[in-house]
mmCIF file of C-alpha atoms in Angstrom:
data_model
loop_
_atom_site.group_PDB
_atom_site.id
_atom_site.type_symbol
_atom_site.label_atom_id
_atom_site.label_comp_id
_atom_site.label_asym_id
_atom_site.label_seq_id
_atom_site.Cartn_x
_atom_site.Cartn_y
_atom_site.Cartn_z
ATOM 1 C CA MET C 20 -13.038 -9.024 -28.731
ATOM 2 C CA THR C 21 -13.458 -5.248 -28.899
ATOM 3 C CA VAL C 22 -11.222 -3.228 -26.636
ATOM 4 C CA LEU C 23 -12.751 0.031 -25.497
ATOM 5 C CA THR C 24 -10.384 2.943 -25.135
ATOM 6 C CA VAL C 25 -11.137 5.093 -22.141
ATOM 7 C CA LEU C 26 -10.044 8.654 -22.775
ATOM 8 C CA PRO C 27 -8.563 10.758 -19.980
ATOM 9 C CA ARG C 28 -11.217 13.126 -18.666
ATOM 10 C CA VAL C 29 -10.734 16.858 -18.215
ATOM 11 C CA THR C 30 -13.405 18.435 -16.028
ATOM 12 C CA GLY C 31 -14.881 21.884 -16.289
ATOM 13 C CA ASP C 32 -13.102 22.867 -13.066
ATOM 14 C CA GLN C 33 -9.767 21.822 -14.567
ATOM 15 C CA ARG C 34 -10.448 23.768 -17.764
ATOM 16 C CA ARG C 35 -11.312 26.891 -15.816
ATOM 17 C CA ALA C 36 -8.140 26.543 -13.752
ATOM 18 C CA HIS C 37 -6.115 26.300 -16.970
ATOM 19 C CA LEU C 38 -7.942 29.333 -18.368
ATOM 20 C CA VAL C 39 -7.221 31.514 -15.335
ATOM 21 C CA ARG C 40 -3.483 30.875 -15.558
ATOM 22 C CA ARG C 41 -2.939 30.703 -19.307
ATOM 23 C CA HIS C 42 -5.088 33.733 -20.005
ATOM 24 C CA LEU C 43 -3.386 35.719 -17.256
ATOM 25 C CA LEU C 44 -6.537 36.445 -15.265
ATOM 26 C CA ALA C 45 -4.997 35.927 -11.820
ATOM 27 C CA PRO C 46 -2.779 38.611 -10.233
ATOM 28 C CA SER C 47 0.225 36.303 -9.881
ATOM 29 C CA VAL C 48 0.388 35.465 -13.600
ATOM 30 C CA ARG C 49 -0.034 38.942 -15.064
ATOM 31 C CA GLU C 50 2.651 40.138 -17.462
ATOM 32 C CA LYS C 51 4.779 43.280 -17.739
ATOM 33 C CA THR C 52 4.216 44.086 -21.412
ATOM 34 C CA ALA C 53 1.530 43.995 -24.068
ATOM 35 C CA GLU C 54 3.811 41.817 -26.198
ATOM 36 C CA ALA C 55 3.829 39.134 -23.515
ATOM 37 C CA VAL C 56 0.045 39.279 -23.241
ATOM 38 C CA ALA C 57 -0.384 38.888 -26.994
ATOM 39 C CA GLN C 58 2.073 36.004 -26.979
ATOM 40 C CA ALA C 59 0.082 34.204 -24.292
ATOM 41 C CA LEU C 60 -3.209 34.624 -26.180
ATOM 42 C CA ILE C 61 -1.822 34.342 -29.750
ATOM 43 C CA GLY C 62 -3.306 37.749 -30.484
ATOM 44 C CA LEU C 63 -5.667 40.472 -29.334
ATOM 45 C CA HIS C 64 -8.847 41.287 -31.231
ATOM 46 C CA ALA C 65 -8.354 44.646 -32.949
ATOM 47 C CA THR C 66 -11.615 45.373 -34.782
ATOM 48 C CA ASP C 67 -12.293 47.837 -31.960
ATOM 49 C CA PRO C 68 -8.999 49.681 -31.277
ATOM 50 C CA ALA C 69 -9.810 50.111 -27.587
ATOM 51 C CA THR C 70 -10.033 46.334 -27.145
ATOM 52 C CA VAL C 71 -6.292 45.955 -27.734
ATOM 53 C CA PHE C 72 -5.463 48.344 -24.906
ATOM 54 C CA LEU C 73 -8.126 47.102 -22.493
ATOM 55 C CA ALA C 74 -7.393 43.402 -23.100
ATOM 56 C CA ALA C 75 -3.679 43.963 -22.525
ATOM 57 C CA ALA C 76 -4.230 46.198 -19.482
ATOM 58 C CA ALA C 77 -6.448 43.617 -17.778
ATOM 59 C CA ARG C 78 -3.526 41.176 -17.856
ATOM 60 C CA MET C 79 -0.597 43.461 -16.979
ATOM 61 C CA HIS C 80 0.891 44.232 -13.570
ATOM 62 C CA ALA C 81 1.117 48.004 -14.033
ATOM 63 C CA PRO C 82 -0.501 48.935 -17.358
ATOM 64 C CA THR C 83 -0.437 52.365 -18.937
ATOM 65 C CA ALA C 84 -1.819 53.476 -22.279
ATOM 66 C CA ALA C 85 1.588 54.933 -23.140
ATOM 67 C CA GLY C 86 3.316 51.629 -22.444
ATOM 68 C CA ILE C 87 0.920 49.661 -24.637
ATOM 69 C CA ASP C 88 1.235 52.307 -27.355
ATOM 70 C CA HIS C 89 5.021 51.846 -27.212
ATOM 71 C CA SER C 90 4.646 48.114 -27.782
ATOM 72 C CA LEU C 91 2.473 48.750 -30.810
ATOM 73 C CA TYR C 92 4.358 51.552 -32.517
ATOM 74 C CA HIS C 93 7.755 52.331 -31.004
ATOM 75 C CA ALA C 94 9.857 49.182 -31.014
ATOM 76 C CA PRO C 95 13.597 49.481 -31.769
ATOM 77 C CA ALA C 96 14.819 49.667 -35.363
ATOM 78 C CA GLY C 97 11.360 50.458 -36.672
ATOM 79 C CA ALA C 98 10.169 46.888 -36.214
ATOM 80 C CA PRO C 99 7.341 46.762 -33.628
ATOM 81 C CA ALA C 100 6.965 43.613 -31.591
ATOM 82 C CA LEU C 101 3.279 43.467 -32.583
ATOM 83 C CA GLU C 102 1.661 43.371 -36.016
ATOM 84 C CA ARG C 103 -1.895 44.451 -36.815
ATOM 85 C CA ILE C 104 -3.242 42.116 -39.520
ATOM 86 C CA ARG C 105 -6.527 40.733 -40.801
ATOM 87 C CA CYS C 106 -6.438 37.006 -40.167
ATOM 88 C CA MET C 107 -8.712 34.591 -38.270
ATOM 89 C CA ARG C 108 -12.249 34.725 -39.739
ATOM 90 C CA ARG C 109 -11.228 37.871 -41.684
ATOM 91 C CA THR C 110 -11.007 39.727 -38.368
ATOM 92 C CA MET C 111 -8.401 42.293 -37.325
ATOM 93 C CA PHE C 112 -5.942 41.067 -34.694
ATOM 94 C CA VAL C 113 -2.770 42.374 -33.115
ATOM 95 C CA VAL C 114 -0.388 39.411 -33.064
ATOM 96 C CA PRO C 115 3.262 38.896 -32.032
ATOM 97 C CA ALA C 116 5.535 39.867 -34.902
ATOM 98 C CA GLY C 117 7.323 36.519 -34.791
ATOM 99 C CA LEU C 118 4.048 34.629 -35.201
ATOM 100 C CA ALA C 119 2.529 36.962 -37.803
ATOM 101 C CA PRO C 120 3.891 35.139 -40.907
ATOM 102 C CA ALA C 121 2.401 31.810 -39.788
ATOM 103 C CA VAL C 122 -0.895 33.425 -38.764
ATOM 104 C CA ARG C 123 -1.249 35.225 -42.084
ATOM 105 C CA SER C 124 -0.239 32.220 -44.211
ATOM 106 C CA ALA C 125 -2.579 29.936 -42.248
ATOM 107 C CA THR C 126 -5.681 32.126 -42.398
ATOM 108 C CA VAL C 127 -5.605 34.246 -45.565
ATOM 109 C CA ARG C 128 -6.902 31.865 -48.194
ATOM 110 C CA ASP C 129 -6.791 34.247 -51.147
ATOM 111 C CA PRO C 130 -5.371 37.711 -50.464
ATOM 112 C CA HIS C 131 -6.465 38.858 -53.931
ATOM 113 C CA ARG C 132 -10.108 37.762 -53.719
ATOM 114 C CA HIS C 133 -11.313 41.134 -52.440
ATOM 115 C CA ARG C 134 -9.704 42.877 -55.424
ATOM 116 C CA ALA C 135 -12.112 41.266 -57.887
ATOM 117 C CA GLU C 136 -15.139 41.972 -55.670
ATOM 118 C CA THR C 137 -14.116 45.607 -55.189
ATOM 119 C CA LEU C 138 -13.429 46.141 -58.877
ATOM 120 C CA ILE C 139 -16.889 44.823 -59.768
ATOM 121 C CA HIS C 140 -18.527 47.131 -57.216
ATOM 122 C CA LEU C 141 -16.571 50.207 -58.334
ATOM 123 C CA HIS C 142 -17.324 49.429 -61.972
ATOM 124 C CA GLN C 143 -21.056 49.163 -61.221
ATOM 125 C CA THR C 144 -21.226 52.296 -59.078
ATOM 126 C CA LEU C 145 -18.585 54.612 -60.566
ATOM 127 C CA GLY C 146 -17.810 53.107 -63.950
ATOM 128 C CA TRP C 147 -14.182 52.386 -63.094
ATOM 129 C CA ASP C 148 -12.432 49.856 -65.312
ATOM 130 C CA ALA C 149 -9.436 47.730 -64.332
ATOM 131 C CA HIS C 150 -6.959 50.248 -65.771
ATOM 132 C CA ARG C 151 -8.348 53.135 -63.730
ATOM 133 C CA TYR C 152 -8.554 51.013 -60.592
ATOM 134 C CA GLN C 153 -4.917 50.014 -60.913
ATOM 135 C CA ALA C 154 -3.878 53.623 -61.531
ATOM 136 C CA VAL C 155 -5.694 54.787 -58.378
ATOM 137 C CA GLU C 156 -4.029 52.038 -56.343
ATOM 138 C CA GLN C 157 -0.585 52.970 -57.610
ATOM 139 C CA ALA C 158 -1.197 56.631 -56.866
ATOM 140 C CA ALA C 159 -2.389 55.816 -53.347
ATOM 141 C CA VAL C 160 0.677 53.675 -52.587
ATOM 142 C CA ALA C 161 2.968 56.367 -53.985
ATOM 143 C CA ALA C 162 1.283 59.016 -51.830
ATOM 144 C CA ILE C 163 1.709 56.885 -48.699
ATOM 145 C CA GLU C 164 5.372 56.298 -49.483
ATOM 146 C CA ALA C 165 5.930 60.009 -50.123
ATOM 147 C CA ARG C 166 4.329 61.038 -46.824
ATOM 148 C CA GLY C 167 5.717 58.160 -44.764
ATOM 149 C CA ARG C 168 2.279 57.695 -43.286
ATOM 150 C CA ALA C 169 -1.069 59.298 -44.066
ATOM 151 C CA THR C 170 -4.698 59.289 -43.035
ATOM 152 C CA ALA C 171 -7.447 58.428 -45.512
ATOM 153 C CA ALA C 172 -8.418 62.110 -45.570
ATOM 154 C CA GLN C 173 -4.875 63.139 -46.484
ATOM 155 C CA LEU C 174 -4.733 60.529 -49.229
ATOM 156 C CA ALA C 175 -8.037 61.778 -50.622
ATOM 157 C CA VAL C 176 -6.359 65.174 -51.068
ATOM 158 C CA ASP C 177 -3.376 63.618 -52.817
ATOM 159 C CA VAL C 178 -5.472 61.254 -54.963
ATOM 160 C CA PRO C 179 -8.818 62.921 -55.806
ATOM 161 C CA ASP C 180 -10.307 59.692 -57.201
ATOM 162 C CA LEU C 181 -10.365 58.344 -53.647
ATOM 163 C CA ARG C 182 -12.922 61.035 -52.752
ATOM 164 C CA GLU C 183 -15.597 59.732 -55.127
ATOM 165 C CA GLN C 184 -18.741 58.608 -53.308
ATOM 166 C CA ILE C 185 -20.202 55.109 -53.603
ATOM 167 C CA VAL C 186 -23.393 53.639 -52.165
ATOM 168 C CA THR C 187 -23.162 50.475 -50.112
ATOM 169 C CA PHE C 188 -26.097 48.086 -49.676
ATOM 170 C CA PRO C 189 -28.389 50.139 -51.953
ATOM 171 C CA GLY C 190 -32.089 49.835 -51.151
ATOM 172 C CA LYS C 191 -31.451 48.316 -47.718
ATOM 173 C CA SER C 192 -32.450 49.890 -44.413
ATOM 174 C CA TYR C 193 -28.730 50.179 -43.651
ATOM 175 C CA GLU C 194 -27.806 51.775 -46.994
ATOM 176 C CA SER C 195 -24.902 54.195 -46.623
ATOM 177 C CA ARG C 196 -22.383 56.210 -48.588
ATOM 178 C CA GLN C 197 -18.622 55.993 -48.378
ATOM 179 C CA ARG C 198 -15.587 57.202 -50.249
ATOM 180 C CA ALA C 199 -14.028 54.974 -52.876
ATOM 181 C CA GLY C 200 -10.867 55.145 -50.794
ATOM 182 C CA THR C 201 -12.366 52.850 -48.153
ATOM 183 C CA PRO C 202 -12.498 49.672 -50.274
ATOM 184 C CA VAL C 203 -9.369 50.579 -52.266
ATOM 185 C CA LEU C 204 -7.237 50.975 -49.148
ATOM 186 C CA GLY C 205 -8.875 47.901 -47.635
ATOM 187 C CA VAL C 206 -7.783 45.773 -50.588
ATOM 188 C CA LEU C 207 -4.229 47.117 -50.437
ATOM 189 C CA ALA C 208 -4.081 46.245 -46.732
ATOM 190 C CA ALA C 209 -5.545 42.763 -47.278
ATOM 191 C CA GLU C 210 -2.867 42.091 -49.877
ATOM 192 C CA GLY C 211 -0.138 43.253 -47.512
ATOM 193 C CA ARG C 212 0.905 46.241 -49.646
ATOM 194 C CA ILE C 213 0.096 48.827 -46.965
ATOM 195 C CA ARG C 214 -0.565 48.556 -43.220
ATOM 196 C CA ARG C 215 -2.461 50.346 -40.481
ATOM 197 C CA ASP C 216 -0.151 52.489 -38.392
ATOM 198 C CA ARG C 217 -0.947 54.487 -35.242
ATOM 199 C CA PRO C 218 -4.408 56.070 -34.786
ATOM 200 C CA ALA C 219 -5.097 59.555 -36.016
ATOM 201 C CA GLY C 220 -6.462 60.466 -32.579
ATOM 202 C CA SER C 221 -6.294 58.882 -29.138
ATOM 203 C CA TRP C 222 -5.844 55.175 -28.477
ATOM 204 C CA THR C 223 -9.618 54.694 -28.778
ATOM 205 C CA SER C 224 -9.764 56.149 -32.301
ATOM 206 C CA ALA C 225 -10.799 53.959 -35.235
ATOM 207 C CA GLN C 226 -9.173 56.346 -37.738
ATOM 208 C CA PHE C 227 -5.685 55.061 -38.516
ATOM 209 C CA HIS C 228 -2.755 56.320 -40.497
ATOM 210 C CA TRP C 229 -1.712 54.169 -43.430
ATOM 211 C CA ALA C 230 1.966 53.327 -43.884
ATOM 212 C CA PRO C 231 4.112 51.241 -46.243
ATOM 213 C CA ALA C 232 3.854 47.560 -45.451
ATOM 214 C CA ARG C 233 6.500 45.450 -43.797
ATOM 215 C CA PRO C 234 6.433 42.332 -46.012
ATOM 216 C CA LEU C 235 5.775 39.100 -44.130
ATOM 217 C CA PRO C 236 7.528 35.963 -45.385
ATOM 218 C CA GLU C 237 5.285 33.294 -46.864
ATOM 219 C CA ILE C 238 5.073 29.957 -45.052
ATOM 220 C CA PRO C 239 3.654 26.830 -46.738
ATOM 221 C CA GLY C 240 -0.020 26.466 -45.856
ATOM 222 C CA PRO C 241 0.067 23.064 -44.084
ATOM 223 C CA GLN C 242 3.093 24.096 -42.011
ATOM 224 C CA ALA C 243 1.501 27.434 -41.097
ATOM 225 C CA LYS C 244 -1.795 25.797 -40.131
ATOM 226 C CA ALA C 245 -0.077 23.220 -37.920
ATOM 227 C CA THR C 246 1.925 26.002 -36.243
ATOM 228 C CA LEU C 247 -1.183 28.078 -35.569
ATOM 229 C CA ALA C 248 -3.124 25.035 -34.336
ATOM 230 C CA ARG C 249 -0.344 24.179 -31.910
ATOM 231 C CA HIS C 250 -0.290 27.713 -30.516
ATOM 232 C CA TYR C 251 -4.072 27.620 -30.184
ATOM 233 C CA LEU C 252 -3.971 24.327 -28.292
ATOM 234 C CA SER C 253 -1.254 25.674 -26.022
ATOM 235 C CA ALA C 254 -3.261 28.788 -25.153
ATOM 236 C CA PHE C 255 -6.834 27.479 -25.295
ATOM 237 C CA GLY C 256 -6.614 23.700 -24.899
ATOM 238 C CA PRO C 257 -8.322 21.416 -24.375
ATOM 239 C CA VAL C 258 -10.466 22.271 -27.390
ATOM 240 C CA THR C 259 -12.819 20.435 -29.705
ATOM 241 C CA VAL C 260 -12.522 20.195 -33.470
ATOM 242 C CA ASP C 261 -15.474 22.590 -33.665
ATOM 243 C CA ASP C 262 -13.623 25.109 -31.489
ATOM 244 C CA LEU C 263 -10.532 25.096 -33.717
ATOM 245 C CA LYS C 264 -12.583 25.212 -36.926
ATOM 246 C CA TRP C 265 -14.686 28.144 -35.685
ATOM 247 C CA TRP C 266 -11.782 30.126 -34.237
ATOM 248 C CA THR C 267 -9.609 29.895 -37.358
ATOM 249 C CA GLY C 268 -12.328 29.999 -40.004
ATOM 250 C CA TRP C 269 -10.917 26.859 -41.675
ATOM 251 C CA ASN C 270 -12.950 24.126 -43.310
ATOM 252 C CA LEU C 271 -13.283 20.788 -41.544
ATOM 253 C CA THR C 272 -10.655 19.014 -43.663
ATOM 254 C CA ASP C 273 -7.974 21.635 -43.024
ATOM 255 C CA THR C 274 -8.896 21.710 -39.342
ATOM 256 C CA ARG C 275 -8.438 17.973 -38.908
ATOM 257 C CA LYS C 276 -5.151 17.967 -40.836
ATOM 258 C CA ALA C 277 -3.752 20.832 -38.791
ATOM 259 C CA LEU C 278 -4.849 19.183 -35.553
ATOM 260 C CA ALA C 279 -3.163 15.936 -36.574
ATOM 261 C CA GLY C 280 -0.001 17.914 -37.318
ATOM 262 C CA THR C 281 0.219 19.035 -33.700
ATOM 263 C CA GLY C 282 0.400 15.514 -32.288
ATOM 264 C CA ALA C 283 -2.498 16.402 -29.979
ATOM 265 C CA ARG C 284 -3.968 13.729 -27.701
ATOM 266 C CA ALA C 285 -7.702 13.077 -27.315
ATOM 267 C CA VAL C 286 -9.454 13.674 -24.005
ATOM 268 C CA GLU C 287 -13.037 13.505 -22.793
ATOM 269 C CA LEU C 288 -14.856 16.806 -22.219
ATOM 270 C CA ASP C 289 -18.426 17.507 -21.173
ATOM 271 C CA GLU C 290 -19.275 18.393 -24.788
ATOM 272 C CA GLY C 291 -17.496 15.394 -26.332
ATOM 273 C CA THR C 292 -13.987 14.656 -27.511
ATOM 274 C CA GLY C 293 -11.394 17.360 -26.995
ATOM 275 C CA TYR C 294 -7.679 17.635 -27.678
ATOM 276 C CA LEU C 295 -4.635 18.617 -25.645
ATOM 277 C CA LEU C 296 -0.962 18.862 -26.491
ATOM 278 C CA PRO C 297 0.922 15.806 -25.203
ATOM 279 C CA GLU C 298 2.920 17.890 -22.719
ATOM 280 C CA ASP C 299 -0.314 19.138 -21.153
ATOM 281 C CA LEU C 300 -1.988 15.749 -20.840
ATOM 282 C CA ASP C 301 -0.634 14.904 -17.407
ATOM 283 C CA THR C 302 -0.623 18.464 -16.132
ATOM 284 C CA THR C 303 -3.186 18.931 -13.401
ATOM 285 C CA PRO C 304 -3.634 22.629 -12.654
ATOM 286 C CA ALA C 305 -3.569 23.678 -9.041
ATOM 287 C CA ASP C 306 -6.656 25.198 -7.532
ATOM 288 C CA PRO C 307 -6.874 28.666 -9.068
ATOM 289 C CA GLU C 308 -6.122 31.606 -6.830
ATOM 290 C CA PRO C 309 -9.067 33.991 -6.477
ATOM 291 C CA ALA C 310 -9.155 35.751 -9.825
ATOM 292 C CA ALA C 311 -11.483 38.566 -10.873
ATOM 293 C CA ALA C 312 -11.123 40.364 -14.197
ATOM 294 C CA LEU C 313 -12.944 42.987 -16.255
ATOM 295 C CA LEU C 314 -12.468 42.097 -19.919
ATOM 296 C CA PRO C 315 -13.475 44.332 -22.844
ATOM 297 C CA SER C 316 -15.829 43.659 -25.706
ATOM 298 C CA LEU C 317 -14.379 41.212 -28.265
ATOM 299 C CA ASP C 318 -11.750 40.074 -25.770
ATOM 300 C CA PRO C 319 -9.885 36.970 -27.039
ATOM 301 C CA THR C 320 -10.819 34.865 -24.010
ATOM 302 C CA PRO C 321 -14.634 34.803 -24.329
ATOM 303 C CA MET C 322 -14.250 34.773 -28.134
ATOM 304 C CA GLY C 323 -11.824 31.845 -28.022
ATOM 305 C CA TRP C 324 -14.134 28.809 -28.151
ATOM 306 C CA ARG C 325 -17.166 27.694 -30.152
ATOM 307 C CA HIS C 326 -18.525 25.733 -27.164
ATOM 308 C CA ARG C 327 -18.813 28.011 -24.118
ATOM 309 C CA ASP C 328 -21.071 26.314 -21.595
ATOM 310 C CA TRP C 329 -18.133 25.467 -19.306
ATOM 311 C CA TYR C 330 -17.442 29.165 -18.655
ATOM 312 C CA LEU C 331 -20.719 30.879 -19.633
ATOM 313 C CA ASP C 332 -24.262 30.116 -18.494
ATOM 314 C CA PRO C 333 -26.215 29.705 -21.777
ATOM 315 C CA GLY C 334 -29.062 31.676 -20.221
ATOM 316 C CA HIS C 335 -26.864 34.769 -20.181
ATOM 317 C CA THR C 336 -25.870 34.668 -23.854
ATOM 318 C CA ASN C 337 -28.564 37.014 -25.179
ATOM 319 C CA ALA C 338 -27.654 39.708 -22.658
ATOM 320 C CA LEU C 339 -23.916 39.556 -23.342
ATOM 321 C CA PHE C 340 -23.753 39.084 -27.146
ATOM 322 C CA ASP C 341 -25.129 41.091 -30.049
ATOM 323 C CA ARG C 342 -27.043 39.444 -32.905
ATOM 324 C CA ASN C 343 -23.844 38.763 -34.850
ATOM 325 C CA GLY C 344 -22.120 36.888 -32.043
ATOM 326 C CA ASN C 345 -19.916 39.729 -30.769
ATOM 327 C CA ILE C 346 -19.517 39.738 -26.998
ATOM 328 C CA GLY C 347 -19.641 42.889 -24.917
ATOM 329 C CA PRO C 348 -17.583 43.759 -21.810
ATOM 330 C CA THR C 349 -17.637 40.951 -19.235
ATOM 331 C CA ILE C 350 -16.795 40.314 -15.597
ATOM 332 C CA TRP C 351 -14.964 37.092 -14.712
ATOM 333 C CA TRP C 352 -14.481 35.180 -11.476
ATOM 334 C CA ASN C 353 -12.312 32.070 -11.303
ATOM 335 C CA GLY C 354 -12.661 31.276 -14.989
ATOM 336 C CA ARG C 355 -16.396 31.991 -15.362
ATOM 337 C CA ILE C 356 -18.328 34.922 -16.749
ATOM 338 C CA ILE C 357 -20.453 36.247 -13.914
ATOM 339 C CA GLY C 358 -21.544 39.662 -15.173
ATOM 340 C CA ALA C 359 -21.010 42.676 -17.398
ATOM 341 C CA TRP C 360 -19.676 46.213 -17.116
ATOM 342 C CA ALA C 361 -19.922 49.424 -19.091
ATOM 343 C CA GLN C 362 -18.727 52.985 -18.817
ATOM 344 C CA HIS C 363 -21.384 55.569 -18.079
ATOM 345 C CA PRO C 364 -21.221 58.840 -20.087
ATOM 346 C CA ASP C 365 -20.060 60.640 -16.937
ATOM 347 C CA GLY C 366 -17.026 58.324 -16.807
ATOM 348 C CA HIS C 367 -17.793 55.982 -13.930
ATOM 349 C CA ILE C 368 -18.012 52.220 -14.489
ATOM 350 C CA ASN C 369 -21.350 50.516 -13.944
ATOM 351 C CA HIS C 370 -21.551 46.775 -13.522
ATOM 352 C CA HIS C 371 -24.157 44.069 -13.109
ATOM 353 C CA LEU C 372 -23.644 40.576 -11.723
ATOM 354 C CA LEU C 373 -25.737 37.902 -13.419
ATOM 355 C CA THR C 374 -25.269 35.575 -10.468
ATOM 356 C CA ASP C 375 -24.238 36.068 -6.856
ATOM 357 C CA PRO C 376 -20.603 34.889 -6.621
ATOM 358 C CA GLY C 377 -20.228 35.632 -2.910
ATOM 359 C CA ALA C 378 -18.626 38.355 -0.806
ATOM 360 C CA GLU C 379 -15.023 37.540 -1.766
ATOM 361 C CA ALA C 380 -15.809 37.795 -5.468
ATOM 362 C CA ARG C 381 -17.804 41.008 -5.068
ATOM 363 C CA ALA C 382 -14.904 42.633 -3.236
ATOM 364 C CA ALA C 383 -12.446 41.449 -5.901
ATOM 365 C CA VAL C 384 -14.653 42.859 -8.666
ATOM 366 C CA GLU C 385 -14.733 46.246 -6.926
ATOM 367 C CA THR C 386 -10.936 46.177 -6.820
ATOM 368 C CA GLN C 387 -10.796 45.546 -10.566
ATOM 369 C CA ILE C 388 -13.259 48.369 -11.213
ATOM 370 C CA SER C 389 -10.950 50.741 -9.340
ATOM 371 C CA ARG C 390 -7.978 49.391 -11.277
ATOM 372 C CA LEU C 391 -9.687 49.907 -14.638
ATOM 373 C CA THR C 392 -10.848 53.391 -13.653
ATOM 374 C CA ALA C 393 -7.254 54.338 -12.879
ATOM 375 C CA PHE C 394 -6.061 52.970 -16.218
ATOM 376 C CA LEU C 395 -8.714 54.884 -18.172
ATOM 377 C CA ASP C 396 -7.766 58.094 -16.372
ATOM 378 C CA GLY C 397 -10.731 60.006 -17.752
ATOM 379 C CA THR C 398 -10.784 58.404 -21.218
ATOM 380 C CA ARG C 399 -14.276 57.593 -22.492
ATOM 381 C CA ILE C 400 -14.875 54.317 -24.329
ATOM 382 C CA THR C 401 -17.869 52.949 -26.233
ATOM 383 C CA PRO C 402 -17.652 49.478 -27.803
ATOM 384 C CA CYS C 403 -18.080 49.433 -31.570
ATOM 385 C CA TYR C 404 -20.548 46.545 -31.183
ATOM 386 C CA ARG C 405 -23.241 47.268 -28.605
ATOM 387 C CA THR C 406 -24.882 44.481 -26.604
ATOM 388 C CA PRO C 407 -28.168 44.603 -24.680
ATOM 389 C CA LEU C 408 -26.702 44.590 -21.169
ATOM 390 C CA GLU C 409 -23.902 46.999 -22.062
ATOM 391 C CA ARG C 410 -26.469 49.488 -23.428
ATOM 392 C CA GLN C 411 -28.509 49.238 -20.241
ATOM 393 C CA LEU C 412 -25.491 49.869 -18.049
ATOM 394 C CA THR C 413 -24.458 52.986 -19.958
ATOM 395 C CA THR C 414 -27.839 54.597 -19.229
ATOM 396 C CA HIS C 415 -28.186 53.385 -15.630
ATOM 397 C CA PRO C 416 -27.361 56.108 -13.061
#
């Protein structure tokens, strides 16, 4: 006789209630510091520097750019509470310093792989051999150590080889030229020999200073993957195997092993089998308090799952994402995406609701627009990845 196992069911309403509280989207669960926000979400996407500030500010009680900057660059004893590293899916994140070793060990499969690719490209374009490449690297590291921190432009003065021009994507419509310093410094950062320090300009600037690295201890791969998977389940669960695989960039075998290492329990979701940590299995979230939020492009919440139908109407995907799967600024209500926002060139925030959420939600959204306007305090932001609806809103009166 076959015994059928009936899995506990987690509904979309329950998932959205979990999301509102765990992702700090309701006023009562906001945090005081950017470190606490990053801890709750595992990390903040940092490909676009402004995202770090805007994602943290949306989840803090009384955010200021200066306060977030302090968390990033001014912690006691020269050891910031947050680390900026390339990790999940080869993407830049700002992660809690205590979690950074596990994140790096779990997601960086071969820190030296980019060295070989870069050397081949520089040999083909500039004729550099391995000896010259190594000499330029050593000179760049020495220059950074001598200055304490330096911009790429300053390093190009100290190490003239970094100024040499190379062509990227030759013959393509998007062909461009860049300095040799761009890939050389990128490899040094990927290998953990140097790190990105504070921006050269304002908090929206993509031009960073380079500084000597703070070495991160190595953690055995299986242990690191299980640690990261457990943190992901705690922040984003319930999740599917596909969600975890997509979010981390792991292969299917590593994903299943890491998931097994968490002791996660299976549950039934609308899209199939999902997984929760045992301590969350019997936790039924209370009805979420009314929660509106304006989240930036590449925010970790909308970018946190492979399957999104439970918080995003599939019909709205093309308006909110670019062709490479990067999401633009979004408006949330009670755990769902209901619209988008963008900053007009004159500074005011435009928004568009993709569905009518009702009078209470509309009033709450207006409150969040005022809150974001106060935080920006005249600063102008433009996402590094533009989406169709965001572009429209920037040109709308």
